Every structure is written in structure tokens, then in C-alpha cells.
Amino acid sequence: KCRTGPLDIVFVIDSSRSVRPFEFETMRRFMMDIISSLDVGPNATRVGVIQYSSQVQNIFSLKTFFTRADMEKAINSIVPLAQGTMTGLAIQYAMNVAFTTQEGARPLHKKIPRIAIIVTDGRPQDRVTEVATQARNAGIEIYAVGIQRAEMNSLRAMASPPLEEHVFLVESFELIQQFGQQFQDKLCGVDMCVEQEHGCQHSCVSTPGSFHCECNPGYRLNVDGKTCSPIDACADGRHGCQHQCVSARGSYLCRCRAGYYLNQDKRSCTMIDYCSFGNHSCQHECVNIPNGHYCRCRSGFTLQPDSRSCRANDLCNGVDHGCEFKCVSTQGSYHCVCPEGQQLQADGKACSMCGTGHVDLVMVIDGSKSVRPQNFELVKQFVNRIVDLLEVSPHGTRVGLVQYSSRVRTEFPLNKYHSADEIKKAVMEVEYMEKGTMTGLALKHMVEHSFSELEGARPLSHNVPRIGLVFTDGRSQDDISEWARRAKESGIVMFAVGVGKAVEEELRAIASEPVEQHFSYSVDFTTMTHLVENFKLNICPEEGKGETEIRSPCECEALVQFQTNTVAILQSLTEKNILWARSLAQMTARLEDLEKQIANKK
């Protein structure tokens, strides 16, 4: 057996018509005798066989069989081609196909010898010199074995140097088996790693007539061909590590900087989420940084000395807010408020003394089948009479309309129309729904949708009153208590108007406190005109009813309330600086004028 290490051997066998059948059998025996002396296997010597005549046929490649039994079975099944002698074509096939890594040849950098054994009995019918040179330059060691009629010049043109070790001429096919024993010795030779001092630092690999040194995994062979150095796998920059590359015996591993952890791809890094540990104690927001975290407050807040808690910024003391009466700081903002009995004007800063305030009014009308079409027209007229009371504009009063029966439909939201004429026209075009009476569902729709900023309601911070007016003519088919309560809790002033078979208990449940001022009832649709006046008196308290008397909030009970509020303001103003003193003088003068007006009327 050869002890020189692994080889990649390909037999290139001439099966032209000049090789008679019994002669071809001796060639089979020659190949099998050579294979029997080799240590074959995937990590040892690999063997392939091709035959040629006018064409080339692959019998088995270097990757096909790894046992001698399988190889011998394949060799015994070869059927000779019995045509011409295209030896050059066979050498080219061996170089371009048989000795490729795709067909099982080991890569050149592994330094496993590639050996072609060409066995022929005649003169080539094509050129061999040039293609044989290319094969040798590609790293293939060629042995040329001629039998009987073979031409020596052709054999010498094919073989590798030195020719005396690679060219053989056998006189007859009968002697090829005896030659095979001699060729085995030539092919295997002696184990040079054993016979002499090789000087390899790690390991010595024998080859026919020579040897070479190899290094252990993780090392590379130095230029002296004997000693080895560790491979720095990080040095070529192709490691792909996001942070740090650490060499480790020919390989490498990636490492992350402090405060990061290595991801599953073993290359990229992710910052450790210290905030997710749940022990940061930040009142508002926790922000991750490498090796830790810090607390951050939302807009309008300042981080306190404990670096965890937050306190709202008092913007009223830090900006020129322009509020006529009082500035109230909120989270990251502020708004102006007015004394009780006064309303904030459209500029969001000034307060009205005695004028009609602006409101967001949503009317919810019953469109059930008990109302009947002719009465529904009266309901629309009722709605338009209420609209006539209001100063409708984008910055003044806004009006929305909802109709309900077994379902709820927004006829138009608060931000749809900007004048009374537009609203009245839209009301008259509303179509009667009929069907059931789901008052509770209508209240829910009003709270969740009609008074949303999306549908035109102004923010609560603007202090614009939200008024809901529910018109119904019968008992609700669902519960109204929960959504009536929610409506009032959300700051909506609720008015209930009932006609005919409307249930007083339900009307009172809908109405805001004091209930007597927030619900009305009429026996039938034709007599409900007076309800408009009741609603006018409650939604616009400065408007009175009478032939000549106009009741003003600056008189009588309103004056008493105004005086009380003014005294409170005066007391507050005395504690302020000289800027507030100017406002005090103005309010005092205004109070004196009002008192004179009352005295003159009496």
C-alpha cells in the first residue's frame, strides 16, 4: 500500500479499434492492480476513469466511488468504444472536466497531487503537445504508458518531466500486468517524510518522490515552507463584526462594546434596554444610553433634582399670556379663564361682561315612526326657530344635528355650516328615518362623536359651553341612564324636550340640573311653539320675555352676582403689583357706572 498520502488519480484509457478485446482485458487488470495498492477514500486517494477513441467517455469521476470494490465493478463493465485515437481530446477533457472540483478533485491550495495515467497503443490522430503543456501548467502530473505500437515521441510530448520517470513503453499487452508491479513502485515511491529529516513544524505530507509541509488549522505556512504562524482572521477586514473582532486560532469571534449584547447573527450588536428592567423609577420617560439610562420629562415639564420626578412648567409666569382675567397653566401650555358669569371671547383672552355667549349646540331629534311625516316637518321648523336665536359663525355659535330611530345618523356636524341660512336650508332637506326609538344609542353617539374635536367641537380648554338638546315623542326602547349621565359628566349641558307620549321620567334623567330649567313638555306638535321661548330663556339668560322690558344680566340678581364677583376680584387685585392696580381702577369705574344706570331707571 502507498503511504505517501492522498492523491487524485485519473486513468485515461485508449479504447480505439486497434485495441483488441483480449488486449483491453489486460488494461482492465492493469487499472485494478494499481487501485489495489492505493489507500482509497474521500479523505485519502480518489480515483476516476475515462476512456477515449474518437470521443471521450467518463466511466466514473473522482467523486463517484470511494471503495475498491465499487471501482473494480465499474471497470469490469466498461464497453470499449472501438473507433479512432483522439488522445489530445482526452487530455483536454481530463484538464477541463475530470480534474475540476465539481467532479471531485481537491482544491489546488490543499496541495494534493493530481495525476493522469494515460495508457495508449498507437499514434494520436490529433495534436497532443500543446494541450499536454496546458495540462501540466494547470498542475496535472502526467504519466504516459505506451503499449506495443505506441509512438515514443508522442509519449514524451505528453509526459511530465523528468521524462525518464514519467514515460514507459511496454512491448506487449501480455507484459502490462508485470509492468503494473513496477509502476506501483514508481507511483508510490518511498515515504520521504520517514526517510529523511523534513523539518516541518506541524506535519509532513509525502508525495511521489517528494514531500511538503502543512500547518494545523488556524495557522498558515511561512515562506520558508516549514514553519507556521497563527492566522489573524480579523486582519483582512471581512469578518463583518459591528463592534470588535477577536482572533481565535485561525478563526475569529465578534464581541460587542460595553452596554451592548451580541445578536443571533453573531456579528451585529444591540444596545441593552436598561429601561425594560422595570426599576428605572422615571415618572415620565426612560431613555436608554450605553451602560445605563436617564429620565426625561414630557414637554412642558422640568426634571427635578432627584433626576426621576417631573414638575409642570408654570407657563403663565414665563410668557406674556395676555389674559384679561386669569391665566391657568396646563401640561406644556396654558389658557385664559373668565370670572363666573362672564365668557371668554373668540380671541381666547378677553372676557364678555353682558353679551350673549357663544356655544357648541348639538340637537338630537327623534325620527321614529310614531312621530309621523307631517309632525316631523313641524320638528324641523322647531329646530330652525332655535337656530334663529343664535349668532352662528365659525368663531361664534356652532350647530350640529343628529337624527335617530332604530339607528343614529349625523345629519351635519358642528363644523359643516357657518351661517344660520346654511343650517336652516340643511335642516329642511333632512329625510325622515321612521322605525324605532333608540334614545340611549343616540346619546352615546352624541357623546362619542358629535362633541368630538374631529366633528367641530372646540377644545374644553377654550371654555366654550357644550349644549345638547334631545327632542323625543315617546318612550326609549333602550336604556338612557348611563349615557345621559356620561354626557353630563363630560361637561355637556343637557336639555330635554318631550312631546305627546314622551316619558317625563326619561326627560328628567336626560336634563341637567336644575332639572326644571332644562326640560320642557308639550301635549302635541302643534302647541310646542312655546318651547322655543323656554329654551331661549335658558340658553340665553340675558334674553327676557315681556312687552317693553329687556332683562339684562347687569340688573337685579345679575348685578348682585356681578358685585360679589367684582369684590372678590378687587381683593385679589390688591395683592398684585402696579399692573393689576390699573385693572382695579377700570373695574371700579365700571361698577360705579352700572350703579348709576340702575338708580336712573328706578
XYZ file of C-alpha atoms in Angstrom:
602
model
C 0.000 0.000 0.000
C 1.080 3.579 -0.731
C 1.896 5.508 2.397
C 2.614 8.815 0.700
C -0.704 10.497 1.499
C -3.802 11.210 -0.637
C -3.722 11.523 -4.435
C -6.257 12.466 -7.120
C -5.632 9.895 -9.929
C -7.468 9.737 -13.282
C -6.837 6.820 -15.703
C -7.092 7.915 -19.363
C -7.539 4.604 -21.293
C -7.228 4.155 -25.060
C -10.162 2.017 -26.335
C -9.663 2.611 -30.065
C -10.360 -0.100 -32.648
C -6.661 -1.098 -32.688
C -7.015 -2.409 -29.120
C -8.388 -5.927 -29.476
C -10.859 -7.243 -26.878
C -8.426 -9.541 -25.100
C -5.874 -6.700 -25.015
C -8.437 -4.385 -23.440
C -8.934 -7.001 -20.701
C -5.254 -6.710 -19.736
C -5.750 -2.936 -19.454
C -8.647 -3.543 -17.033
C -6.374 -5.773 -14.957
C -3.649 -3.095 -15.005
C -6.004 -0.451 -13.578
C -7.360 -2.768 -10.889
C -3.844 -3.813 -9.821
C -2.838 -0.165 -9.399
C -6.049 0.637 -7.459
C -5.473 -2.365 -5.161
C -2.225 -0.804 -3.941
C -3.851 2.559 -3.098
C -5.469 3.695 0.130
C -8.734 4.928 -1.435
C -11.376 7.016 0.338
C -12.922 10.502 0.428
C -10.061 11.818 2.578
C -7.417 9.512 1.081
C -6.742 8.761 -2.601
C -9.550 9.381 -5.077
C -9.714 7.615 -8.450
C -11.501 8.415 -11.732
C -11.534 6.611 -15.114
C -12.199 7.905 -18.630
C -11.874 6.043 -21.957
C -11.389 7.563 -25.379
C -11.253 6.793 -29.061
C -12.806 9.337 -31.458
C -14.720 10.675 -28.473
C -14.300 10.778 -24.691
C -16.487 8.834 -22.226
C -16.446 9.353 -18.463
C -16.628 5.966 -16.712
C -16.617 7.391 -13.175
C -15.328 10.632 -11.691
C -13.184 11.341 -8.639
C -16.279 11.841 -6.502
C -18.226 8.754 -7.651
C -16.694 5.815 -5.720
C -14.645 5.592 -2.527
C -14.213 1.779 -2.261
C -12.071 -0.535 -4.426
C -14.963 -2.953 -4.878
C -17.180 -0.286 -6.473
C -14.316 0.883 -8.688
C -13.489 -2.650 -9.882
C -17.164 -3.323 -10.662
C -17.342 -0.147 -12.794
C -14.061 -1.007 -14.596
C -15.304 -4.512 -15.429
C -18.434 -3.058 -17.013
C -16.559 -0.810 -19.496
C -17.541 -1.399 -23.144
C -14.715 -0.291 -25.496
C -15.576 2.474 -27.974
C -13.549 0.892 -30.828
C -13.097 3.993 -33.006
C -10.206 6.424 -33.632
C -7.405 7.633 -31.334
C -8.041 11.239 -30.196
C -5.548 11.370 -27.339
C -5.317 15.186 -27.323
C -9.119 15.414 -26.897
C -8.889 13.037 -23.922
C -6.164 15.130 -22.241
C -8.252 18.269 -22.738
C -11.284 16.547 -21.151
C -9.174 15.462 -18.182
C -7.936 19.028 -17.662
C -11.270 20.841 -18.176
C -13.638 18.317 -16.588
C -12.168 15.355 -14.744
C -9.774 17.383 -12.556
C -12.289 20.083 -11.551
C -13.560 20.455 -8.005
C -17.081 19.923 -9.366
C -16.058 16.403 -10.406
C -14.344 15.676 -7.065
C -10.786 16.998 -7.364
C -9.497 18.625 -4.173
C -8.687 22.389 -4.422
C -5.144 23.234 -5.507
C -4.357 25.037 -2.257
C -4.616 21.689 -0.445
C -1.552 20.573 -2.464
C -2.944 17.096 -3.160
C -1.159 15.782 -6.289
C -3.265 15.498 -9.452
C -2.030 12.536 -11.525
C -3.192 11.474 -15.007
C -2.133 7.978 -16.206
C -2.533 7.803 -19.999
C -2.457 4.243 -21.455
C -2.393 4.063 -25.294
C -1.316 1.605 -28.013
C -0.900 3.838 -31.039
C -0.180 7.208 -32.630
C -2.590 10.048 -31.685
C -4.817 11.282 -34.510
C -4.812 14.824 -33.095
C -2.218 17.174 -31.604
C -1.136 16.447 -28.064
C 1.870 18.673 -27.425
C 0.065 21.963 -26.787
C -2.827 20.552 -24.738
C -0.449 18.396 -22.655
C 1.602 21.505 -21.857
C -1.548 23.306 -20.711
C -2.492 20.356 -18.505
C 0.929 20.232 -16.884
C 0.837 24.006 -16.307
C -2.556 23.517 -14.631
C -0.860 21.296 -12.025
C -1.552 17.848 -13.507
C 1.323 15.338 -13.365
C 1.097 13.125 -16.499
C 2.382 9.548 -16.780
C 2.415 8.290 -20.394
C 2.299 4.461 -20.770
C 2.650 3.147 -24.334
C 1.916 -0.444 -25.292
C 3.211 -2.297 -28.318
C 2.552 0.055 -31.283
C 2.715 3.360 -29.308
C 4.967 6.153 -30.658
C 7.705 7.248 -28.258
C 7.747 10.881 -29.461
C 4.055 11.263 -28.679
C 4.571 9.723 -25.237
C 7.399 12.128 -24.497
C 5.282 15.087 -25.708
C 2.554 14.177 -23.222
C 4.525 13.210 -20.091
C 5.710 15.414 -17.249
C 9.440 15.935 -16.595
C 11.701 14.249 -15.778
C 10.734 12.047 -18.743
C 12.687 9.054 -17.517
C 10.343 8.848 -14.543
C 7.083 9.548 -16.439
C 7.404 7.753 -19.865
C 7.026 3.973 -20.132
C 6.875 1.706 -23.188
C 5.657 -1.879 -22.758
C 6.419 -4.279 -25.614
C 3.112 -6.169 -25.496
C -0.210 -6.295 -23.688
C 0.906 -9.600 -22.123
C 3.642 -7.736 -20.221
C 1.459 -4.880 -18.930
C 0.493 -6.758 -15.780
C 4.157 -7.313 -14.935
C 4.789 -3.615 -15.695
C 1.999 -2.722 -13.307
C 4.029 -4.020 -10.364
C 6.967 -1.816 -11.342
C 4.676 1.184 -11.955
C 3.206 0.850 -8.475
C 6.673 1.319 -7.001
C 7.272 4.302 -9.269
C 3.911 5.858 -8.379
C 4.172 5.305 -4.647
C 7.930 5.594 -4.200
C 9.256 5.895 -0.662
C 7.764 7.840 2.243
C 10.025 10.890 2.135
C 8.650 12.129 5.466
C 10.025 8.982 7.110
C 13.211 8.546 5.111
C 14.699 11.991 5.791
C 14.571 14.954 8.162
C 11.731 17.030 6.740
C 11.876 19.960 9.220
C 8.082 20.599 9.128
C 6.913 22.436 12.271
C 3.460 20.824 12.275
C 3.020 17.965 9.779
C 4.773 16.426 6.733
C 2.848 15.136 3.669
C 4.565 12.655 1.341
C 4.101 12.841 -2.431
C 5.654 10.631 -5.102
C 9.369 11.285 -4.817
C 8.952 14.320 -2.558
C 7.074 15.861 0.376
C 5.668 19.163 1.590
C 4.829 20.706 4.951
C 1.339 21.585 6.166
C 0.117 23.557 9.166
C -2.587 22.792 11.678
C -5.983 24.525 11.310
C -5.726 28.184 12.314
C -2.145 28.528 11.053
C -0.522 29.390 7.730
C 2.736 28.128 6.240
C 5.531 30.683 6.260
C 7.677 31.487 3.208
C 10.329 29.019 4.384
C 7.821 26.236 3.621
C 8.355 24.632 7.015
C 7.324 26.849 9.927
C 3.786 28.020 10.708
C 2.235 31.272 12.015
C -1.206 31.850 13.550
C -3.767 33.227 11.081
C -5.214 36.629 12.069
C -8.740 36.113 10.737
C -9.657 39.679 11.684
C -6.870 41.328 9.683
C -8.491 41.140 6.242
C -11.486 43.190 7.414
C -14.041 40.722 6.033
C -15.236 39.459 9.403
C -18.408 41.607 9.445
C -18.255 42.334 13.167
C -20.168 45.519 14.010
C -18.007 46.412 17.031
C -14.915 44.266 17.700
C -13.285 41.227 16.046
C -11.237 38.838 18.226
C -8.874 36.319 16.553
C -9.027 32.765 17.878
C -6.605 30.162 16.375
C -7.277 30.752 12.715
C -10.850 31.784 13.258
C -12.489 34.741 14.945
C -15.430 35.779 17.051
C -17.297 39.070 17.311
C -17.590 40.973 20.557
C -19.741 43.995 21.463
C -18.756 47.091 23.386
C -19.910 47.553 26.969
C -23.644 48.240 27.155
C -24.474 46.116 24.088
C -25.212 42.429 23.510
C -24.392 40.191 20.518
C -27.346 39.308 18.270
C -28.129 35.828 16.945
C -26.212 36.529 13.723
C -23.064 36.620 15.907
C -21.963 39.836 14.225
C -24.301 42.754 14.928
C -24.873 44.348 18.331
C -27.942 45.829 20.054
C -27.942 48.288 22.933
C -29.065 46.749 26.210
C -32.560 48.052 27.077
C -31.973 49.023 30.700
C -35.379 50.732 30.784
C -37.105 47.382 30.197
C -35.761 46.055 33.522
C -38.581 47.994 35.206
C -36.511 49.540 38.002
C -35.738 52.959 36.493
C -38.331 54.869 38.648
C -38.734 57.571 35.965
C -42.005 59.457 36.368
C -42.422 60.157 32.640
C -39.949 58.624 30.186
C -36.884 56.381 30.444
C -34.170 56.842 27.778
C -31.552 54.157 27.105
C -27.864 55.030 26.726
C -24.828 52.711 26.607
C -24.150 51.343 30.084
C -27.311 52.809 31.602
C -30.299 55.113 31.222
C -31.615 58.544 32.196
C -35.060 60.006 32.901
C -36.733 62.566 30.651
C -39.878 64.632 31.181
C -42.607 65.264 28.649
C -42.937 68.677 27.006
C -43.986 71.333 29.496
C -42.301 69.647 32.482
C -38.938 70.045 34.196
C -36.832 67.224 35.620
C -36.379 67.587 39.358
C -33.072 67.301 41.289
C -33.786 63.631 42.080
C -33.356 63.003 38.301
C -36.592 60.958 38.263
C -39.662 63.079 39.018
C -41.124 65.857 36.844
C -42.964 69.098 37.609
C -45.115 71.116 35.230
C -43.713 74.386 33.988
C -45.781 77.436 35.034
C -46.019 78.997 31.591
C -48.297 81.748 32.876
C -45.343 83.231 34.779
C -42.944 82.814 31.896
C -44.846 84.233 28.906
C -46.891 87.310 28.049
C -50.216 85.425 28.086
C -52.479 88.482 27.621
C -55.356 87.006 29.645
C -57.804 89.721 30.770
C -58.736 87.952 33.993
C -56.645 84.881 34.818
C -54.111 82.559 33.194
C -54.189 78.837 34.047
C -51.104 76.677 33.324
C -51.601 73.159 31.926
C -49.187 70.455 30.788
C -46.918 72.257 28.354
C -49.458 75.005 27.657
C -51.890 77.483 29.246
C -55.347 79.007 28.716
C -57.314 82.025 29.850
C -60.410 81.894 32.072
C -63.046 84.471 32.995
C -64.944 85.212 36.232
C -68.206 83.397 36.843
C -70.971 84.969 34.780
C -68.588 86.030 32.016
C -67.491 84.183 28.887
C -64.199 84.006 27.076
C -64.240 85.811 23.748
C -63.166 84.427 20.394
C -59.598 85.745 20.862
C -59.207 83.375 23.810
C -58.093 86.212 26.095
C -60.821 88.839 26.619
C -63.954 88.301 28.770
C -67.508 89.402 27.897
C -69.490 91.330 30.543
C -73.129 91.171 29.438
C -73.287 89.912 25.826
C -74.660 86.620 24.577
C -72.014 83.910 24.834
C -71.044 81.507 22.092
C -71.892 77.807 22.386
C -71.457 74.475 20.611
C -75.052 73.209 20.216
C -75.986 69.703 19.019
C -79.693 68.937 18.563
C -80.740 65.275 18.655
C -84.204 64.796 17.109
C -86.497 61.757 17.240
C -87.204 60.337 13.773
C -89.159 57.240 14.875
C -92.319 56.087 13.081
C -94.543 57.382 15.934
C -93.639 60.972 15.005
C -95.273 60.670 11.541
C -94.141 62.603 8.450
C -96.316 65.705 8.928
C -95.172 66.117 12.532
C -91.532 65.595 11.519
C -91.860 68.687 9.332
C -93.033 70.610 12.441
C -89.967 69.308 14.307
C -87.707 70.706 11.568
C -89.468 74.064 11.873
C -88.916 73.920 15.643
C -85.186 73.345 15.047
C -84.969 76.293 12.665
C -86.686 78.617 15.191
C -83.965 77.756 17.668
C -81.314 78.472 15.018
C -82.880 81.918 14.576
C -81.966 82.673 18.202
C -78.271 82.097 17.669
C -75.344 84.092 16.285
C -73.932 81.345 14.029
C -70.347 81.733 12.796
C -67.080 79.752 12.856
C -65.907 81.735 15.900
C -69.381 82.200 17.367
C -72.071 79.574 17.897
C -71.753 76.270 16.038
C -74.714 73.958 15.406
C -74.847 70.211 14.657
C -77.876 67.962 14.007
C -78.383 64.239 14.732
C -81.492 62.144 13.879
C -82.231 58.785 15.425
C -84.730 55.944 15.255
C -83.519 52.323 15.402
C -80.138 53.705 14.365
C -78.350 57.032 14.570
C -77.384 59.354 11.707
C -75.394 62.587 11.817
C -77.242 64.972 9.521
C -74.449 67.539 9.767
C -71.607 68.034 12.311
C -70.676 71.218 14.199
C -68.074 72.248 11.636
C -70.210 71.759 8.494
C -72.059 75.077 8.200
C -71.004 78.586 9.188
C -74.222 80.617 8.867
C -77.825 80.339 10.045
C -79.153 80.301 6.478
C -76.962 77.327 5.549
C -78.095 75.418 8.622
C -81.816 76.146 8.089
C -81.610 75.009 4.483
C -79.842 71.777 5.507
C -82.489 71.137 8.199
C -85.347 71.371 5.717
C -83.597 68.823 3.471
C -83.335 66.200 6.255
C -85.244 62.994 5.371
C -87.497 61.244 7.874
C -85.977 57.924 9.123
C -89.044 56.187 10.768
C -88.673 52.829 12.658
C -87.757 52.519 16.408
C -86.790 54.836 19.279
C -83.205 54.155 20.464
C -82.667 57.297 22.554
C -79.814 55.739 24.574
C -77.943 54.890 21.390
C -78.414 58.474 20.178
C -76.988 59.861 23.460
C -73.976 57.566 23.105
C -73.391 58.804 19.534
C -73.660 62.426 20.663
C -71.098 61.970 23.471
C -68.581 59.921 21.478
C -68.821 61.645 18.089
C -70.892 64.830 17.889
C -68.903 66.697 20.568
C -65.502 65.491 19.343
C -62.967 67.992 18.052
C -62.928 65.945 14.820
C -66.539 66.961 14.167
C -66.008 70.605 15.114
C -66.382 70.876 18.901
C -63.927 73.371 20.342
C -61.418 72.130 22.944
C -62.583 72.147 26.545
C -59.713 74.497 27.372
C -61.483 77.215 25.343
C -64.370 77.186 27.849
C -66.992 77.250 25.086
C -70.225 75.772 26.580
C -71.359 72.472 25.069
C -75.149 72.159 24.895
C -77.103 69.083 23.872
C -80.855 69.305 23.102
C -82.740 65.988 22.850
C -86.218 66.023 21.228
C -88.412 62.894 21.635
C -92.089 61.936 21.419
C -92.137 58.582 23.219
C -90.512 56.017 25.470
C -86.992 54.877 24.573
C -86.530 51.256 23.515
C -83.119 51.103 25.189
C -81.571 52.307 28.441
C -80.764 56.015 28.550
C -79.436 56.409 32.093
C -75.771 55.537 31.510
C -75.187 57.784 28.506
C -77.296 60.602 29.928
C -75.027 60.502 32.985
C -71.868 60.340 30.877
C -72.994 63.293 28.785
C -73.434 65.493 31.850
C -70.202 64.226 33.426
C -68.327 65.188 30.262
C -69.446 68.806 30.670
C -72.385 68.855 28.238
C -75.384 70.916 29.417
C -78.375 68.716 28.531
C -81.853 69.981 27.579
C -84.740 67.534 27.113
C -87.833 68.418 25.039
C -90.780 65.994 25.083
C -93.990 65.906 23.024
C -97.072 63.703 23.202
C -96.225 60.312 24.721
C -92.753 61.327 25.904
C -91.966 59.885 29.370
C -91.315 62.553 31.991
C -89.024 60.254 33.968
C -86.759 59.847 30.928
C -86.833 63.580 30.192
C -85.736 64.346 33.736
C -82.969 61.743 33.516
C -81.626 63.433 30.407
C -81.883 67.030 31.670
C -79.096 68.813 33.563
C -79.520 70.367 36.997
C -81.607 72.243 37.911
C -83.924 69.862 36.052
C -86.897 72.273 35.970
C -84.868 74.686 33.856
C -83.592 72.024 31.468
C -86.652 70.045 30.354
C -89.867 71.051 28.606
C -93.022 69.248 27.525
C -95.846 69.894 25.036
C -99.066 67.914 24.623
C -98.809 67.776 20.826
C -96.653 69.027 17.979
C -98.922 71.937 17.066
C -98.592 73.562 20.504
C -94.845 73.275 21.019
C -94.043 76.796 19.843
C -93.764 77.986 23.461
C -90.934 75.513 23.991
C -88.726 77.690 21.812
C -89.184 80.614 24.225
C -88.365 78.371 27.196
C -85.210 77.178 25.512
C -84.322 80.771 24.569
C -84.675 81.899 28.178
C -82.404 79.094 29.461
C -79.710 79.044 26.803
C -79.609 82.859 26.591
C -80.374 84.028 30.190
C -79.793 87.662 29.269
C -82.844 87.485 26.961
C -86.150 88.042 28.871
C -89.724 87.863 27.819
C -92.004 90.938 28.021
C -93.567 93.663 26.014
C -91.183 96.521 26.858
C -88.820 95.189 29.490
C -85.464 93.748 28.361
C -83.904 91.843 31.217
C -80.133 92.304 31.413
C -77.642 90.293 33.471
C -76.289 93.668 34.569
C -79.514 94.299 36.583
C -81.216 92.875 39.643
C -79.975 89.410 40.631
C -77.283 89.559 37.963
C -75.971 92.801 39.474
C -75.749 91.206 42.909
C -73.786 88.309 41.471
C -71.631 90.700 39.481
C -70.898 92.758 42.594
C -69.927 89.642 44.530
C -67.557 88.556 41.781
C -66.109 92.020 41.441
C -65.422 92.317 45.194
C -63.584 89.020 45.060
C -61.569 90.250 42.110
C -60.795 93.506 43.897
C -59.495 91.619 46.931
C -57.277 89.557 44.667
C -56.036 92.617 42.818
C -54.884 94.347 45.999
C -52.286 91.622 46.381
C -50.890 92.174 42.894
C -48.352 94.669 41.574
C -48.947 98.032 39.937
C -50.008 96.389 36.663
C -53.034 94.907 38.401
C -53.771 98.284 40.033
C -54.652 99.714 36.624
C -57.225 96.949 36.095
C -58.620 97.660 39.587
C -59.256 101.299 38.699
C -61.009 100.321 35.481
C -63.305 97.816 37.192
C -64.162 100.276 39.960
C -65.184 102.900 37.427
C -67.291 100.353 35.577
C -69.089 99.368 38.787
C -69.930 102.989 39.565
C -71.415 103.469 36.072
C -73.614 100.424 36.476
C -74.922 101.586 39.843
C -75.819 104.983 38.323
C -77.721 103.278 35.497
C -79.828 101.318 37.962
C -80.558 104.389 40.057
C -81.703 106.325 36.994
C -84.090 103.576 35.879
C -85.694 103.397 39.309
